[in-house]
Short mmCIF file of C-alpha atoms in Angstrom, two decimals:
data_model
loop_
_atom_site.label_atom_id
_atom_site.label_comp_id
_atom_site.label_asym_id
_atom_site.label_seq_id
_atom_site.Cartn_x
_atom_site.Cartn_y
_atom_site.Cartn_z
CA UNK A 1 114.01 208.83 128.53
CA UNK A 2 114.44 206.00 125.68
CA UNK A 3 116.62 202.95 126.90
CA UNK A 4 118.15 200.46 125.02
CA UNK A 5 120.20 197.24 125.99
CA UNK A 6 123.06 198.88 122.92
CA UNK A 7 123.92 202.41 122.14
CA UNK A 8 126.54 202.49 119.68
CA UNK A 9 128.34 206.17 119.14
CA UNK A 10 129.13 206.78 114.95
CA UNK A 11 128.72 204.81 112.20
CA UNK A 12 131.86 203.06 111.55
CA UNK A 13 132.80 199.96 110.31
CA UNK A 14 133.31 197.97 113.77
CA UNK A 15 130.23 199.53 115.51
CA UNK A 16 127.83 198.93 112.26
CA UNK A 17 128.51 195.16 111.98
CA UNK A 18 128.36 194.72 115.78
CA UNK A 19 124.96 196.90 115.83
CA UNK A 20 123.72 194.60 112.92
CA UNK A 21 124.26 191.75 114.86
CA UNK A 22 122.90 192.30 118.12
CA UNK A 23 119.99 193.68 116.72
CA UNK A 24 119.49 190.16 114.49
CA UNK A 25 119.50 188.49 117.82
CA UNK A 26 116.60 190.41 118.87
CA UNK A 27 118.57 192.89 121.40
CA UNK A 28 117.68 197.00 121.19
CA UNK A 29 120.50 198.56 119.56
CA UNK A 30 121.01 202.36 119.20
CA UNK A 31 122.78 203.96 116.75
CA UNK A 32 123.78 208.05 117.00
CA UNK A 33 125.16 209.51 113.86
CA UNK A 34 125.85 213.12 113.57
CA UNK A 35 126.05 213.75 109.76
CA UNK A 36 123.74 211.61 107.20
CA UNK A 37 126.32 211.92 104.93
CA UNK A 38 128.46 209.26 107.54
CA UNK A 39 126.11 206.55 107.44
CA UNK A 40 128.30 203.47 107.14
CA UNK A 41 131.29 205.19 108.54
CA UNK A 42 134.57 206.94 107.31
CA UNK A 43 135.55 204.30 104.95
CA UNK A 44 132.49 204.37 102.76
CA UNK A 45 132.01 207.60 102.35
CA UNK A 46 135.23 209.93 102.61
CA UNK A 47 137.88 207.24 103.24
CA UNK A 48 138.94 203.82 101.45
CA UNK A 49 136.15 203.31 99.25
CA UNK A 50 135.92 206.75 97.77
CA UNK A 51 139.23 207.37 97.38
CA UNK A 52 140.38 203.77 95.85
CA UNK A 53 137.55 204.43 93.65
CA UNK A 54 138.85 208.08 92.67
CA UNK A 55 142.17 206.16 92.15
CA UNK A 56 141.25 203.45 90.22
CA UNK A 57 139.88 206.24 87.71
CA UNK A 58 142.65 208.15 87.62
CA UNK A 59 144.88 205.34 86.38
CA UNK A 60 142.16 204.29 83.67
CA UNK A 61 142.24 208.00 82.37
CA UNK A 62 138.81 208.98 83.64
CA UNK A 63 138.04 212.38 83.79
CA UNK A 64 138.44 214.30 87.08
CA UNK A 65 134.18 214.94 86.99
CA UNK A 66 133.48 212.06 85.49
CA UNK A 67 135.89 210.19 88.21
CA UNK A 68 133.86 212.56 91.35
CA UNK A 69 130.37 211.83 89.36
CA UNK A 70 131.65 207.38 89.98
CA UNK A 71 132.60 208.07 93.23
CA UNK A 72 129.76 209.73 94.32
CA UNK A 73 127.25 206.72 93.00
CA UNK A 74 129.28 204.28 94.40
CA UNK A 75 129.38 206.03 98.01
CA UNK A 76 125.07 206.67 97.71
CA UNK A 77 124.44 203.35 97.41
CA UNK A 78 126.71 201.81 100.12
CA UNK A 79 125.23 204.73 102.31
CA UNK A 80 122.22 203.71 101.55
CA UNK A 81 122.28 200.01 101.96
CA UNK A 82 124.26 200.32 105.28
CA UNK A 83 121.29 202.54 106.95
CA UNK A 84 118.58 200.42 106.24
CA UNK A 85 121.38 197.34 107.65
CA UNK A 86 120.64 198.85 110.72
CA UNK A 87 117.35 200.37 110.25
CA UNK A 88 115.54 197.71 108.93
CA UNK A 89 115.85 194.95 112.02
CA UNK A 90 113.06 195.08 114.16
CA UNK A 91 114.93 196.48 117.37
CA UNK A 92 117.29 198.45 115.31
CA UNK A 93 117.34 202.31 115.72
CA UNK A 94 119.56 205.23 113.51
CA UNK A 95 119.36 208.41 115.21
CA UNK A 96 120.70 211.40 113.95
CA UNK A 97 122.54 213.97 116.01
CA UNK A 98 125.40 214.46 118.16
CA UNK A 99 125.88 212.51 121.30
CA UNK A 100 127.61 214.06 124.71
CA UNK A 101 128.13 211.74 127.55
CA UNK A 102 126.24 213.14 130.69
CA UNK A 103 127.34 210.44 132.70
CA UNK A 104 128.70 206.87 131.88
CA UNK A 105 125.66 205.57 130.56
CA UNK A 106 123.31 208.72 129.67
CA UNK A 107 123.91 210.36 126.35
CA UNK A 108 122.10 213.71 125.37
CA UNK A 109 121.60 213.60 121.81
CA UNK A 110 121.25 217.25 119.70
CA UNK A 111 119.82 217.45 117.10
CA UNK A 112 117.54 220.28 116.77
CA UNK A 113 116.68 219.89 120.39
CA UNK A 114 117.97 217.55 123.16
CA UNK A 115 116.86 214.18 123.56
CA UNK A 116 118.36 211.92 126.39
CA UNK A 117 119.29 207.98 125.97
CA UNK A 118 120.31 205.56 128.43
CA UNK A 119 122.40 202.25 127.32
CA UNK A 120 122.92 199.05 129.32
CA UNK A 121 126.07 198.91 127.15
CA UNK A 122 127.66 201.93 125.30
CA UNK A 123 130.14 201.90 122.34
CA UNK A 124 131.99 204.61 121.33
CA UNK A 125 133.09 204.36 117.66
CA UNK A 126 133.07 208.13 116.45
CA UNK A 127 136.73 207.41 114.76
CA UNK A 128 139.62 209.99 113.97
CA UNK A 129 139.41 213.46 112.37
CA UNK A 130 142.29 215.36 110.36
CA UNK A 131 145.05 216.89 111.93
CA UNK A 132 145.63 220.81 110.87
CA UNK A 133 148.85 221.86 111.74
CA UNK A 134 149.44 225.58 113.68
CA UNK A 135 150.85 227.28 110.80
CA UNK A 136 150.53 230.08 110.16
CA UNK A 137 147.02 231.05 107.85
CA UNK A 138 146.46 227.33 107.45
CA UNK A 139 143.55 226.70 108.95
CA UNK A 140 141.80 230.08 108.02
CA UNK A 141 142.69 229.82 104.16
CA UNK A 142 139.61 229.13 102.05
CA UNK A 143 142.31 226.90 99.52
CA UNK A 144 142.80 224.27 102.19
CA UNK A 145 141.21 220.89 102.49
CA UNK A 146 141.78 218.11 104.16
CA UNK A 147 141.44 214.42 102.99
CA UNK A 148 137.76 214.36 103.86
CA UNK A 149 137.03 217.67 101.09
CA UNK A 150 139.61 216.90 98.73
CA UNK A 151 137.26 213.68 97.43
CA UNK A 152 135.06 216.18 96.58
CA UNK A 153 136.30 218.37 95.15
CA UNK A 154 134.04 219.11 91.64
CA UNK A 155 136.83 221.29 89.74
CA UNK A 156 140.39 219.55 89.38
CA UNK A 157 143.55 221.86 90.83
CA UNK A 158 145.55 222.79 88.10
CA UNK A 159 148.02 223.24 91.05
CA UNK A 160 147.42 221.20 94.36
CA UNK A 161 150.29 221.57 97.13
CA UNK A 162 150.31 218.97 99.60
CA UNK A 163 151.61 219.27 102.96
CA UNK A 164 152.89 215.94 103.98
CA UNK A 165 154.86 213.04 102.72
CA UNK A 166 153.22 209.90 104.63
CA UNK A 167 151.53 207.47 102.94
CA UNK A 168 147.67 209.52 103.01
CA UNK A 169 149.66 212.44 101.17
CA UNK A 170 151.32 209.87 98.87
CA UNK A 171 148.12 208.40 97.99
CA UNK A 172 146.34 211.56 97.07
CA UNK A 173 149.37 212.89 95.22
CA UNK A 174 149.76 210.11 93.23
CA UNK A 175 145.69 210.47 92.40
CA UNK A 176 145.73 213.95 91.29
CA UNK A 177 148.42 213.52 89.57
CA UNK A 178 146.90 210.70 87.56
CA UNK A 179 144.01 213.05 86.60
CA UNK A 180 146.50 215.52 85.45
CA UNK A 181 147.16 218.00 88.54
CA UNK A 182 150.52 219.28 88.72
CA UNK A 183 151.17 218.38 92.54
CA UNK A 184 153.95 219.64 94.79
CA UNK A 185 154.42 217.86 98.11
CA UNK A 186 156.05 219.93 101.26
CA UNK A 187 157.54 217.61 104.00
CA UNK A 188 159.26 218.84 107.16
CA UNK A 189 161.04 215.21 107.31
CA UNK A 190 164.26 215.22 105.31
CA UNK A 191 164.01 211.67 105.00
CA UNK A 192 161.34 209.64 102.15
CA UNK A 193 159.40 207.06 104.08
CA UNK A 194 161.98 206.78 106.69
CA UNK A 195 159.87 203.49 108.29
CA UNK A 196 160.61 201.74 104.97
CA UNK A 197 163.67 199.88 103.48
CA UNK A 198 165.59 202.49 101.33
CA UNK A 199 166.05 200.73 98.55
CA UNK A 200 162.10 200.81 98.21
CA UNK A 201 161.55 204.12 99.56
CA UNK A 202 164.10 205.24 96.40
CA UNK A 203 161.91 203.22 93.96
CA UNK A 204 159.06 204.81 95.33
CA UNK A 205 160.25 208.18 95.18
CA UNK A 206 162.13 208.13 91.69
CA UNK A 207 158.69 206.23 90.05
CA UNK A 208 156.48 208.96 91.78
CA UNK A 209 159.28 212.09 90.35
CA UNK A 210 158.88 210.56 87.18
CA UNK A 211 155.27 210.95 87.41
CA UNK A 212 155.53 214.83 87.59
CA UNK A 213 155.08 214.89 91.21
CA UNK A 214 157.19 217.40 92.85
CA UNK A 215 158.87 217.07 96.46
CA UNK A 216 160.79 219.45 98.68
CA UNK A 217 161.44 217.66 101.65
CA UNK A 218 163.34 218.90 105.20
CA UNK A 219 161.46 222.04 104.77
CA UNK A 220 159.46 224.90 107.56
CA UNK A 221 156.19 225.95 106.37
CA UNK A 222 155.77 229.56 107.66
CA UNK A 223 153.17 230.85 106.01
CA UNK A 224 149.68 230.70 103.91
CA UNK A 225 147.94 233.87 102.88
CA UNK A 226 145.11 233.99 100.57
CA UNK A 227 145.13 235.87 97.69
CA UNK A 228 141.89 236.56 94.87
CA UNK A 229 142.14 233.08 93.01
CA UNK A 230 144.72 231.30 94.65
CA UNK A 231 147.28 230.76 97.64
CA UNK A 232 150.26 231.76 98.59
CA UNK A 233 152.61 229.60 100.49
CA UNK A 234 155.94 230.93 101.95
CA UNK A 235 158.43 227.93 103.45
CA UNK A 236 161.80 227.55 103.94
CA UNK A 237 164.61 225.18 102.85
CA UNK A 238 167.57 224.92 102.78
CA UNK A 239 167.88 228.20 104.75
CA UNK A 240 166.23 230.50 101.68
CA UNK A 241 162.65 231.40 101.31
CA UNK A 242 160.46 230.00 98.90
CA UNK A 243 157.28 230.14 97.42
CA UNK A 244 154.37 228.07 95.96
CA UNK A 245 150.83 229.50 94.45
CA UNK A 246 148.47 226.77 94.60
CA UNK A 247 144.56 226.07 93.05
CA UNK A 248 144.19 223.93 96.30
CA UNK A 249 145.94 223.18 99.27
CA UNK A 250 145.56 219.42 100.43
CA UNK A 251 146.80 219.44 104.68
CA UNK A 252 147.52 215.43 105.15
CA UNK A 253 149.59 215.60 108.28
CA UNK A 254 147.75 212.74 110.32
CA UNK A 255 144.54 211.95 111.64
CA UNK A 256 143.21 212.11 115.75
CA UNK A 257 140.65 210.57 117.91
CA UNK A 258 137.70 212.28 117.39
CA UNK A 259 136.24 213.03 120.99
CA UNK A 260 135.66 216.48 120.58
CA UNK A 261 132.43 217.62 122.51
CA UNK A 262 131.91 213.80 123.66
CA UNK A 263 131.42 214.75 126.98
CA UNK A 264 134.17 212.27 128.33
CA UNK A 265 134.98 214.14 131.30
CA UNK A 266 131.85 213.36 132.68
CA UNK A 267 132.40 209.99 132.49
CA UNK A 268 134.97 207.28 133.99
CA UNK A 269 136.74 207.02 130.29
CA UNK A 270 140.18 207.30 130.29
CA UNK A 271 142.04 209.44 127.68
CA UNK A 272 145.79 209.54 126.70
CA UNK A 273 148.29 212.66 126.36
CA UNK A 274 146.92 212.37 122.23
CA UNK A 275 143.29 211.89 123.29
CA UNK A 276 142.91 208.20 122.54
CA UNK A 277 140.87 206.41 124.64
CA UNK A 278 142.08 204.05 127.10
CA UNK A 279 141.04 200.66 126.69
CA UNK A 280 142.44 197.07 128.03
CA UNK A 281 143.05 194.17 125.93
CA UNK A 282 139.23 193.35 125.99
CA UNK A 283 138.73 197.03 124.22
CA UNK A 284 137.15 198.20 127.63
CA UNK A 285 137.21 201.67 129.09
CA UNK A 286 137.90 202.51 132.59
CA UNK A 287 133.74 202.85 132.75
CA UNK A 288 132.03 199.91 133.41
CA UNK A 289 129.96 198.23 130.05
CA UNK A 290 131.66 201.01 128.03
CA UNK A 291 134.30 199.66 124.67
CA UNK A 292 135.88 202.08 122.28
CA UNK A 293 136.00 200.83 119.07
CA UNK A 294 138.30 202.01 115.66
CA UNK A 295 140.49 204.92 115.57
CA UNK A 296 138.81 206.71 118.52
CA UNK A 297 141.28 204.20 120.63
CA UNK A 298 144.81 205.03 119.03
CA UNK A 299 146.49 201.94 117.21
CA UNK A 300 146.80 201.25 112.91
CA UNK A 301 143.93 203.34 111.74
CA UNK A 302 142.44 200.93 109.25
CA UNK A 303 138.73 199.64 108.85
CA UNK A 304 140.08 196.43 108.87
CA UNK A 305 141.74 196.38 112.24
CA UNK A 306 138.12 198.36 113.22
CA UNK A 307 136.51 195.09 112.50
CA UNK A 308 138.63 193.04 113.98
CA UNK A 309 137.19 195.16 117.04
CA UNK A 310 134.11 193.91 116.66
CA UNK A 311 135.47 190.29 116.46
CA UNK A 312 137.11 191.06 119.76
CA UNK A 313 133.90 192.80 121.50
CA UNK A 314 131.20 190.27 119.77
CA UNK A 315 133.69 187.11 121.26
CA UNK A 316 133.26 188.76 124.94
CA UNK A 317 129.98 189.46 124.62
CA UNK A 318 129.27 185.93 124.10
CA UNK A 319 130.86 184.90 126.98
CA UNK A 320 134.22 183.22 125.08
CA UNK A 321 136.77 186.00 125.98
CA UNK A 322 139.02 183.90 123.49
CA UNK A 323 140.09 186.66 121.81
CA UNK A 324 142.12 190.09 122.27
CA UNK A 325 144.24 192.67 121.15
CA UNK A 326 147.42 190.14 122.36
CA UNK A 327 146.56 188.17 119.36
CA UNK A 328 146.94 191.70 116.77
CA UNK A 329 150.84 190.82 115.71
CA UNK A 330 150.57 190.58 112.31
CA UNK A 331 148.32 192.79 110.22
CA UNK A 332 149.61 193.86 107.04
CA UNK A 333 149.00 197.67 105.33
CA UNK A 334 148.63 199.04 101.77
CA UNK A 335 149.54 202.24 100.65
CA UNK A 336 147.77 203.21 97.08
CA UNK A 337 149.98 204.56 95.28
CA UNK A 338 150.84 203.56 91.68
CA UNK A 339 151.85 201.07 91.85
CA UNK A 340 150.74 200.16 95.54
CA UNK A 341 153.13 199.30 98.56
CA UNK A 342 152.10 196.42 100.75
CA UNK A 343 154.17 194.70 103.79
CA UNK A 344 153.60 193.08 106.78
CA UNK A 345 155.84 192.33 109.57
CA UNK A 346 159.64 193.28 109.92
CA UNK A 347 161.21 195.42 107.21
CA UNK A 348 165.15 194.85 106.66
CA UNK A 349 165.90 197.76 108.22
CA UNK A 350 163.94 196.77 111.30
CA UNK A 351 165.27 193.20 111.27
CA UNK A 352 168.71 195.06 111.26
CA UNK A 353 168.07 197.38 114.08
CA UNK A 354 166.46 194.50 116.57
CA UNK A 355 170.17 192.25 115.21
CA UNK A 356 168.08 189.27 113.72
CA UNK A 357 169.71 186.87 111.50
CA UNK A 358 167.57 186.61 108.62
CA UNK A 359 167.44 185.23 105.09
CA UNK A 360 166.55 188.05 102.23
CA UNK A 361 164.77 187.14 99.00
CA UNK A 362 164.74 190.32 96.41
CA UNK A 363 163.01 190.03 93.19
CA UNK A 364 162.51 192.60 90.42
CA UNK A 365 158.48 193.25 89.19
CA UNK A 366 159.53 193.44 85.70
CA UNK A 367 160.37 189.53 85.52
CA UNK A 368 156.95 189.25 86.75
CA UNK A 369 154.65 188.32 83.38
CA UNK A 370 151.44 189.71 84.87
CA UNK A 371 153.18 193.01 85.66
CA UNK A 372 153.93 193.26 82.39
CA UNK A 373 150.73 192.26 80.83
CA UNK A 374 149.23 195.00 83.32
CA UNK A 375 151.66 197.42 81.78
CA UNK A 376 153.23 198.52 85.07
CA UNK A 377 156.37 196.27 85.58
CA UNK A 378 158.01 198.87 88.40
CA UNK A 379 158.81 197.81 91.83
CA UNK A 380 160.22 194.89 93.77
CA UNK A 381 159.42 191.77 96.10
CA UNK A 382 161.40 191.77 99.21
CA UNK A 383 160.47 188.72 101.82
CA UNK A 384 162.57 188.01 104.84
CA UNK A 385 163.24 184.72 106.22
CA UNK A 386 164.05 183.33 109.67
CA UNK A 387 166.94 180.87 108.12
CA UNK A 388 166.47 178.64 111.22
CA UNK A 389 162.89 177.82 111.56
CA UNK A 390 161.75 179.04 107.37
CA UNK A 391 159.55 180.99 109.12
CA UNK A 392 158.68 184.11 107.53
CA UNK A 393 159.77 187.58 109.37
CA UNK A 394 158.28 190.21 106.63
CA UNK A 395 157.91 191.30 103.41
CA UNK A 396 157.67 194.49 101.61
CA UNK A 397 155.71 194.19 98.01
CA UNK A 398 156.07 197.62 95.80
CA UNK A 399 153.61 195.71 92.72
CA UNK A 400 150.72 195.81 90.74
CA UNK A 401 148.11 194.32 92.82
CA UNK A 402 150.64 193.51 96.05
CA UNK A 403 147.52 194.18 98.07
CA UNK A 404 146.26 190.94 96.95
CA UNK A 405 149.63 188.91 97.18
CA UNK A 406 150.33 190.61 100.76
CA UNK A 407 147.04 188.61 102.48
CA UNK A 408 149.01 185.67 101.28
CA UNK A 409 151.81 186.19 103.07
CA UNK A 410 150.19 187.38 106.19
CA UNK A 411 148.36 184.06 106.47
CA UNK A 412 151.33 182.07 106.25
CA UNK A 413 152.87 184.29 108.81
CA UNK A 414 149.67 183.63 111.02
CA UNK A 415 149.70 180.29 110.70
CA UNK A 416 153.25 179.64 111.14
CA UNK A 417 153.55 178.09 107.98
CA UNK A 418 157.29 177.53 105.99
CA UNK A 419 157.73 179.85 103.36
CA UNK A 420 159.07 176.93 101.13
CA UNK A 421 154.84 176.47 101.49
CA UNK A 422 154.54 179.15 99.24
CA UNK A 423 157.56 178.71 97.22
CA UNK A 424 156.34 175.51 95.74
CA UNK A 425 152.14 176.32 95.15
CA UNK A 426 150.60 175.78 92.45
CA UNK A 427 149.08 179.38 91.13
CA UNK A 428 146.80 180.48 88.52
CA UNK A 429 148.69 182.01 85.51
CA UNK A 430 149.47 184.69 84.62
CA UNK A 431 148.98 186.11 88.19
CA UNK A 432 150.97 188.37 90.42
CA UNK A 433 150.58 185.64 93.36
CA UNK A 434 153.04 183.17 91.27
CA UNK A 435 155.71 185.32 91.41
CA UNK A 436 156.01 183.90 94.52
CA UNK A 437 157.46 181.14 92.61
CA UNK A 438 160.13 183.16 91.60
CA UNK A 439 160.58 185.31 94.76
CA UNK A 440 160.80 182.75 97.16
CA UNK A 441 163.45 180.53 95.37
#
């Protein structure tokens, strides 16, 4: 049996840089991945990358194959560069297979046969999986895919029916219908967005209407049955029957741990009631020299906050324990829609709800000059302001390129900087940052 001072479980973003640079230092470092077509993780292949790209695209008028045909290129050679990452150190290892936990530090590996692996140190990082929900025909319906198969996809829908109205079903509606889908999106919340401030989730929703997309929302599915060259959907609202025939079916109702067939239950880990893994501040399990890493441990389900994991894990390892998931209060989120929502911190509604006094600035995109020059002048700037200490609480950004103007924020938030800081910068022009100029006034 092969040991190795590092096993590291999937190919994710937080696992891959920490594998990289343990092995640099001249430390054995394992890496199981089950599928070849995962190397790098979720994001590169199947997740961010791929679908930004597929996005991106879409808005320039790409073709739907021509858009897949991009996508694909792009995710081969990020695959490709992030095995050999690994592969090419010295006392780096990529094994392929799938891993099972025969106690806390012995892994049996399958992969046409068993091979067992013992780690000093074990990280799991195998990430989340789609949720499918227990409707009825859903799962067995050869229409439906989930986020993972809609990216590729090599025919476009003519008609893709999306069940779900959070911001991974926004995303992919707003795609296809860039490439020319006609998409209808099923909800069983009656409200938009309910987490965001209405007066953006209304923007949001009339600007995505307007692009042809079509929601019924406060509905029951009951029903998906297959029929020669398309599917049939049956759901209620509004107390009558309905229904859809679709090309597709895209099921975006969430995403779970994936720890299916880990073999934690032989093990010390810890699970929840929604099979995340228990972990302390630290990112430790209840097993001794065992982390969880990513989305396999609950929490915002972004690569980003995956490598901050590995900031977290890598600062421990070294013996400086400075940093934790105590010091995670401020990590902003974009949704990619067109064009995309950003915010970090407080909304107005939640500043409301928790009875803060704050200070609101509001500001209309289409006084913004680069919006304009981008052609896209739709959405608004809301930032809230403690009025006592200038301190800023939140913002919500609904802009051309607020993905880019929302970092900006979130480090003055961070560093407990005035907002009259970035009031009165200097910015490049024209720019979406200066409207920040304008915003903050």
């Amino acid at each position: 049996m092969e040991k190795y001072k590092n096993i590291i479980i999937g190919f994710g973003k937080g696992g891959k840089t920490l594998a990289k640079v343990l092995a640099s230092r001249g430390e054995s470092v394992l890496v199981i991945e089950k599928a070849k077509r995962m190397y790098g993780g979720t994001c590169i292949n199947v997740g961010c990358i791929p679908s930004k790209s597929l996005i991106v695209n879409g808005e320039k008028g790409v073709p739907f194959t021509k858009g897949i045909m991009k996508k694909e290129a792009l995710t081969a050679k990020l695959r490709n560069k992030n095995y050999h990452m690994i592969a090419d150190e010295a006392t780096g290892t990529v094994m392929d297979g799938t891993a099972h936990f025969i106690s806390n530090h012995i892994l049996e590996v399958d992969n046409e046969g068993l091979t067992r692996v013992e780690g000093d140190r074990i990280f799991i990082n195998t990430g989340a999986t789609p949720i499918v929900l227990p409707i009825k025909g859903l799962k067995e319906s050869k229409y439906v895919v989930d986020s993972l198969a809609a990216m590729d996809l090599e025919v476009l829908p003519e008609t893709l029916v999306i069940i779900g109205a959070g911001y991974i079903g926004l995303e992919f509606a707003s795609m296809f219908a860039n490439y020319g889908s006609k998409v209808i999106v099923l909800d069983a919340k009656e409200k938009f967005l309910a987490r965001e401030d209405d007066d953006v989730a209304d923007l949001i929703f009339k600007d995505l209407t307007a692009q042809g997309i079509e929601f019924h929302l406060g509905v029951s599915l009951d029903e998906v049955s297959d029929r020669t060259d398309h599917a049939k959907i049956i759901y209620t609202e509004n107390g009558q029957t309905a229904t859809i025939n679709a090309d597709k079916i895209l099921a975006a109702t969430g995403r779970k741990p994936n720890i299916a067939g880990l073999g934690l239950e032989n093990t010390d880990v810890k699970i929840t009631d929604r099979g995340e893994i228990v972990v302390d501040d630290l990112l430790r399990t209840d097993a001794p020299n065992v982390w969880a890493i990513g989305d396999v441990k609950g929490g915002p389900q972004f690569t980003y906050v995956s490598l901050d994991d590995y900031r977290i894990i890598l600062d421990q390892l070294d013996g400086n324990n400075t940093r934790s998931l105590k010091d995670r209060t401020i990590v902003p989120s974009s949704v990619f829609i067109t064009p995309p929502l950003s915010t970090v911190g407080l909304t107005e509604k939640a500043a409301k709800a928790m009875g803060l006094d704050y200070k609101l600035f509001k500001f209309m995109t289409a006084s913004v000059p680069k919006a304009n020059i981008l052609e896209d002048p739709k959405g608004m700037f809301k930032v809230l302001v403690d009025p006592k200490t200038e301190r800023i609480l939140g913002a919500s950004i609904y802009a051309e390129e607020s993905h880019e103007v929302i970092n900006l924020i979130t480090l003055a938030m961070k560093g407990d900087l005035p907002y009259i800081l970035l009031r009165d910068q200097i910015y490049t022009h024209p720019t979406m940052s200066e409207a920040l100029n304008d915003v903050l006034k």
